[in-house]
PDB file of C-alpha atoms and ligand atoms in Angstrom:
ATOM      1  CA  MET D 119     -46.029  21.737  -1.740  1.00 62.00           C
ATOM      2  CA  SER D 120     -48.586  23.375  -3.679  1.00 78.00           C
ATOM      3  CA  ALA D 121     -50.956  26.309  -2.539  1.00 91.00           C
ATOM      4  CA  VAL D 122     -52.649  26.679   0.620  1.00 95.00           C
ATOM      5  CA  HIS D 123     -56.335  25.796   0.252  1.00 95.00           C
ATOM      6  CA  GLY D 124     -57.543  26.049   3.500  1.00 96.00           C
ATOM      7  CA  ARG D 125     -56.283  26.771   7.049  1.00 98.00           C
ATOM      8  CA  GLY D 126     -57.746  25.580  10.512  1.00 98.00           C
ATOM      9  CA  ARG D 127     -57.349  25.121  14.320  1.00 98.00           C
ATOM     10  CA  CYS D 128     -58.939  23.882  17.237  1.00 98.00           C
ATOM     11  CA  LEU D 129     -60.391  26.223  19.800  1.00 98.00           C
ATOM     12  CA  CYS D 130     -57.604  26.553  22.254  1.00 98.00           C
ATOM     13  CA  GLY D 131     -54.879  26.965  19.221  1.00 98.00           C
ATOM     14  CA  ALA D 132     -52.818  24.217  20.369  1.00 98.00           C
ATOM     15  CA  ILE D 133     -53.297  22.523  16.961  1.00 98.00           C
ATOM     16  CA  SER D 134     -53.469  24.104  13.653  1.00 98.00           C
ATOM     17  CA  PHE D 135     -53.101  23.151  10.273  1.00 98.00           C
ATOM     18  CA  GLU D 136     -52.959  23.925   6.662  1.00 98.00           C
ATOM     19  CA  VAL D 137     -54.495  22.069   3.640  1.00 98.00           C
ATOM     20  CA  HIS D 138     -52.171  22.180   0.646  1.00 97.00           C
ATOM     21  CA  ALA D 139     -54.805  20.676  -1.584  1.00 96.00           C
ATOM     22  CA  PRO D 140     -58.367  21.415  -3.128  1.00 96.00           C
ATOM     23  CA  MET D 141     -61.080  20.398  -0.488  1.00 97.00           C
ATOM     24  CA  ARG D 142     -64.355  18.984  -1.518  1.00 97.00           C
ATOM     25  CA  GLU D 143     -67.797  20.293  -0.608  1.00 97.00           C
ATOM     26  CA  VAL D 144     -69.103  19.925   2.766  1.00 98.00           C
ATOM     27  CA  SER D 145     -71.112  16.840   3.711  1.00 97.00           C
ATOM     28  CA  PHE D 146     -73.660  17.006   6.780  1.00 97.00           C
ATOM     29  CA  CYS D 147     -73.259  13.306   8.532  1.00 97.00           C
ATOM     30  CA  HIS D 148     -76.318  12.827  10.453  1.00 97.00           C
ATOM     31  CA  CYS D 149     -75.104   9.189  11.741  1.00 96.00           C
ATOM     32  CA  GLY D 150     -75.211   8.793  15.503  1.00 96.00           C
ATOM     33  CA  MET D 151     -71.883   8.658  16.083  1.00 96.00           C
ATOM     34  CA  CYS D 152     -71.471  12.296  14.665  1.00 97.00           C
ATOM     35  CA  ARG D 153     -74.318  13.372  16.568  1.00 97.00           C
ATOM     36  CA  ARG D 154     -72.816  12.322  19.852  1.00 96.00           C
ATOM     37  CA  VAL D 155     -69.248  13.927  18.754  1.00 96.00           C
ATOM     38  CA  HIS D 156     -70.660  17.245  17.485  1.00 97.00           C
ATOM     39  CA  GLY D 157     -73.934  17.612  19.354  1.00 96.00           C
ATOM     40  CA  TYR D 158     -75.596  17.833  16.051  1.00 97.00           C
ATOM     41  CA  ALA D 159     -74.956  16.671  12.466  1.00 97.00           C
ATOM     42  CA  GLY D 160     -70.936  16.602  11.556  1.00 97.00           C
ATOM     43  CA  ALA D 161     -70.098  18.876   9.092  1.00 98.00           C
ATOM     44  CA  TYR D 162     -66.876  17.657   6.898  1.00 98.00           C
ATOM     45  CA  THR D 163     -64.991  18.549   4.023  1.00 98.00           C
ATOM     46  CA  THR D 164     -62.142  16.476   2.735  1.00 97.00           C
ATOM     47  CA  ALA D 165     -58.662  16.642   1.145  1.00 97.00           C
ATOM     48  CA  LEU D 166     -55.744  14.323   0.590  1.00 97.00           C
ATOM     49  CA  VAL D 167     -53.970  13.217   3.737  1.00 97.00           C
ATOM     50  CA  ASP D 168     -50.681  14.160   2.255  1.00 96.00           C
ATOM     51  CA  SER D 169     -51.949  17.675   1.715  1.00 97.00           C
ATOM     52  CA  PHE D 170     -52.048  18.570   5.387  1.00 97.00           C
ATOM     53  CA  VAL D 171     -49.574  20.311   7.281  1.00 98.00           C
ATOM     54  CA  LEU D 172     -50.078  19.825  10.928  1.00 98.00           C
ATOM     55  CA  HIS D 173     -48.547  22.227  13.643  1.00 98.00           C
ATOM     56  CA  ASP D 174     -48.710  20.597  17.253  1.00 98.00           C
ATOM     57  CA  ALA D 175     -46.070  21.617  18.997  1.00 98.00           C
ATOM     58  CA  GLN D 176     -47.733  20.246  22.674  1.00 97.00           C
ATOM     59  CA  GLY D 177     -48.610  17.030  21.087  1.00 98.00           C
ATOM     60  CA  ALA D 178     -52.221  17.983  21.863  1.00 98.00           C
ATOM     61  CA  LEU D 179     -53.794  15.765  18.736  1.00 98.00           C
ATOM     62  CA  ARG D 180     -55.528  12.498  20.015  1.00 98.00           C
ATOM     63  CA  TRP D 181     -56.976   9.936  18.016  1.00 98.00           C
ATOM     64  CA  TYR D 182     -60.178   7.914  19.003  1.00 98.00           C
ATOM     65  CA  ARG D 183     -61.108   4.747  17.159  1.00 97.00           C
ATOM     66  CA  SER D 184     -64.712   5.288  16.727  1.00 95.00           C
ATOM     67  CA  SER D 185     -65.163   1.937  14.709  1.00 94.00           C
ATOM     68  CA  GLU D 186     -63.000  -0.664  13.246  1.00 95.00           C
ATOM     69  CA  HIS D 187     -61.610   1.036  10.451  1.00 96.00           C
ATOM     70  CA  VAL D 188     -62.232   4.944  11.402  1.00 96.00           C
ATOM     71  CA  GLN D 189     -60.298   7.221  13.830  1.00 97.00           C
ATOM     72  CA  ARG D 190     -61.414  10.556  14.809  1.00 98.00           C
ATOM     73  CA  GLY D 191     -58.773  13.163  15.483  1.00 98.00           C
ATOM     74  CA  PHE D 192     -59.658  15.746  18.198  1.00 98.00           C
ATOM     75  CA  CYS D 193     -57.618  18.362  20.634  1.00 98.00           C
ATOM     76  CA  GLY D 194     -56.739  16.893  23.779  1.00 98.00           C
ATOM     77  CA  THR D 195     -56.851  20.086  25.647  1.00 98.00           C
ATOM     78  CA  CYS D 196     -59.948  21.661  24.161  1.00 98.00           C
ATOM     79  CA  GLY D 197     -61.796  19.035  22.826  1.00 98.00           C
ATOM     80  CA  THR D 198     -62.384  20.488  19.477  1.00 98.00           C
ATOM     81  CA  THR D 199     -62.920  17.671  16.810  1.00 98.00           C
ATOM     82  CA  LEU D 200     -60.845  18.064  14.020  1.00 98.00           C
ATOM     83  CA  PHE D 201     -60.131  14.937  11.778  1.00 98.00           C
ATOM     84  CA  TRP D 202     -61.979  12.007  10.451  1.00 98.00           C
ATOM     85  CA  GLN D 203     -59.684   9.315   8.942  1.00 97.00           C
ATOM     86  CA  HIS D 204     -60.619   5.980   7.418  1.00 97.00           C
ATOM     87  CA  GLU D 205     -57.787   3.422   7.738  1.00 96.00           C
ATOM     88  CA  GLY D 206     -55.703   3.157   4.363  1.00 95.00           C
ATOM     89  CA  SER D 207     -57.958   6.046   2.721  1.00 97.00           C
ATOM     90  CA  LYS D 208     -55.770   8.763   0.836  1.00 97.00           C
ATOM     91  CA  VAL D 209     -58.193  11.437   2.116  1.00 97.00           C
ATOM     92  CA  ARG D 210     -59.127  12.745   5.407  1.00 98.00           C
ATOM     93  CA  GLY D 211     -62.298  14.403   6.650  1.00 98.00           C
ATOM     94  CA  VAL D 212     -61.966  17.508   8.097  1.00 98.00           C
ATOM     95  CA  THR D 213     -64.363  19.479  10.236  1.00 98.00           C
ATOM     96  CA  ALA D 214     -65.597  22.507   8.366  1.00 98.00           C
ATOM     97  CA  GLY D 215     -65.981  24.247  11.532  1.00 98.00           C
ATOM     98  CA  SER D 216     -62.379  24.228  12.426  1.00 98.00           C
ATOM     99  CA  LEU D 217     -61.384  25.937   9.248  1.00 98.00           C
ATOM    100  CA  ASP D 218     -61.082  29.701   9.145  1.00 98.00           C
ATOM    101  CA  ALA D 219     -63.048  31.947   6.801  1.00 97.00           C
ATOM    102  CA  PRO D 220     -63.127  32.280   4.095  1.00 96.00           C
ATOM    103  CA  THR D 221     -63.312  28.703   3.503  1.00 96.00           C
ATOM    104  CA  GLY D 222     -64.217  28.954  -0.272  1.00 95.00           C
ATOM    105  CA  LEU D 223     -66.353  25.878   0.670  1.00 97.00           C
ATOM    106  CA  ARG D 224     -69.944  25.197  -0.401  1.00 97.00           C
ATOM    107  CA  ALA D 225     -72.588  22.794   1.459  1.00 97.00           C
ATOM    108  CA  GLY D 226     -72.952  19.487  -0.712  1.00 97.00           C
ATOM    109  CA  VAL D 227     -74.847  16.968   0.686  1.00 97.00           C
ATOM    110  CA  HIS D 228     -76.672  15.534   3.801  1.00 97.00           C
ATOM    111  CA  ILE D 229     -75.690  11.503   4.263  1.00 97.00           C
ATOM    112  CA  HIS D 230     -76.916   8.861   6.593  1.00 97.00           C
ATOM    113  CA  VAL D 231     -80.114  10.939   6.853  1.00 97.00           C
ATOM    114  CA  ALA D 232     -82.080   7.686   7.914  1.00 95.00           C
ATOM    115  CA  ASP D 233     -80.094   7.837  11.401  1.00 96.00           C
ATOM    116  CA  LYS D 234     -80.900  11.529  11.987  1.00 96.00           C
ATOM    117  CA  GLY D 235     -81.761  12.510  15.490  1.00 97.00           C
ATOM    118  CA  ASP D 236     -85.463  12.425  16.381  1.00 97.00           C
ATOM    119  CA  TRP D 237     -85.559  15.972  17.555  1.00 97.00           C
ATOM    120  CA  TYR D 238     -84.819  17.636  14.544  1.00 97.00           C
ATOM    121  CA  GLU D 239     -86.031  17.940  10.777  1.00 97.00           C
ATOM    122  CA  LEU D 240     -83.672  17.773   7.870  1.00 96.00           C
ATOM    123  CA  PRO D 241     -83.287  21.581   6.603  1.00 94.00           C
ATOM    124  CA  ASP D 242     -85.192  22.331   3.424  1.00 95.00           C
ATOM    125  CA  ASP D 243     -81.788  23.623   1.598  1.00 96.00           C
ATOM    126  CA  GLY D 244     -82.278  21.595  -1.728  1.00 97.00           C
ATOM    127  CA  LEU D 245     -79.393  19.619  -0.871  1.00 97.00           C
ATOM    128  CA  GLU D 246     -79.099  15.956  -1.902  1.00 96.00           C
ATOM    129  CA  ARG D 247     -79.796  13.666   0.891  1.00 96.00           C
ATOM    130  CA  ARG D 248     -78.506  10.005   1.134  1.00 95.00           C
ATOM    131  CA  GLN D 249     -79.306   6.963   3.091  1.00 92.00           C
ATOM    132  CA  GLY D 250     -75.601   6.202   3.148  1.00 83.00           C
ATOM    133  CA  SER D 251     -72.346   7.498   3.311  1.00 77.00           C
ATOM    134  CA  PHE D 252     -70.929   9.568   0.420  1.00 64.00           C
ATOM    135  CA  SER D 253     -68.888   7.564  -2.373  1.00 55.00           C
TER     136      SER D 253
HETATM  137 ZN1  LIG P 572     -57.372  22.866  21.280  1.00 61.77          ZN
HETATM  138 ZN1  LIG P 573     -71.215  10.434  10.673  1.00 61.77          ZN
END
């Protein structure tokens, strides 16, 4: 397999992983589901599903089906949210916060901005803002 482009783990360390492919820029998702899961916008990068090597000796990884075709992966022990997976997609979303520094990533885009929480304003960071998802 190709070189490691990123490493990450959950808070308790039960789950760790390596990403053996380039990761895209970080998307900040302001949808209502991400807000509940993350407490604020969800920060996700993506990489090819096949490029993930997962270490989960205790079987801590749980998947929650948050919508018809999407599952969210998290640690059943510490609750850290790790993955976002659209059924049949070749790419997997991974939470930027679960990655070890230096990630080499850059902030890219705010998505689902129309659904953002009413208790904060979007940062004036010059990033693109989209009503919908990233394409
Ligand atoms: Zn954990
Ligand atoms: Zn979202």
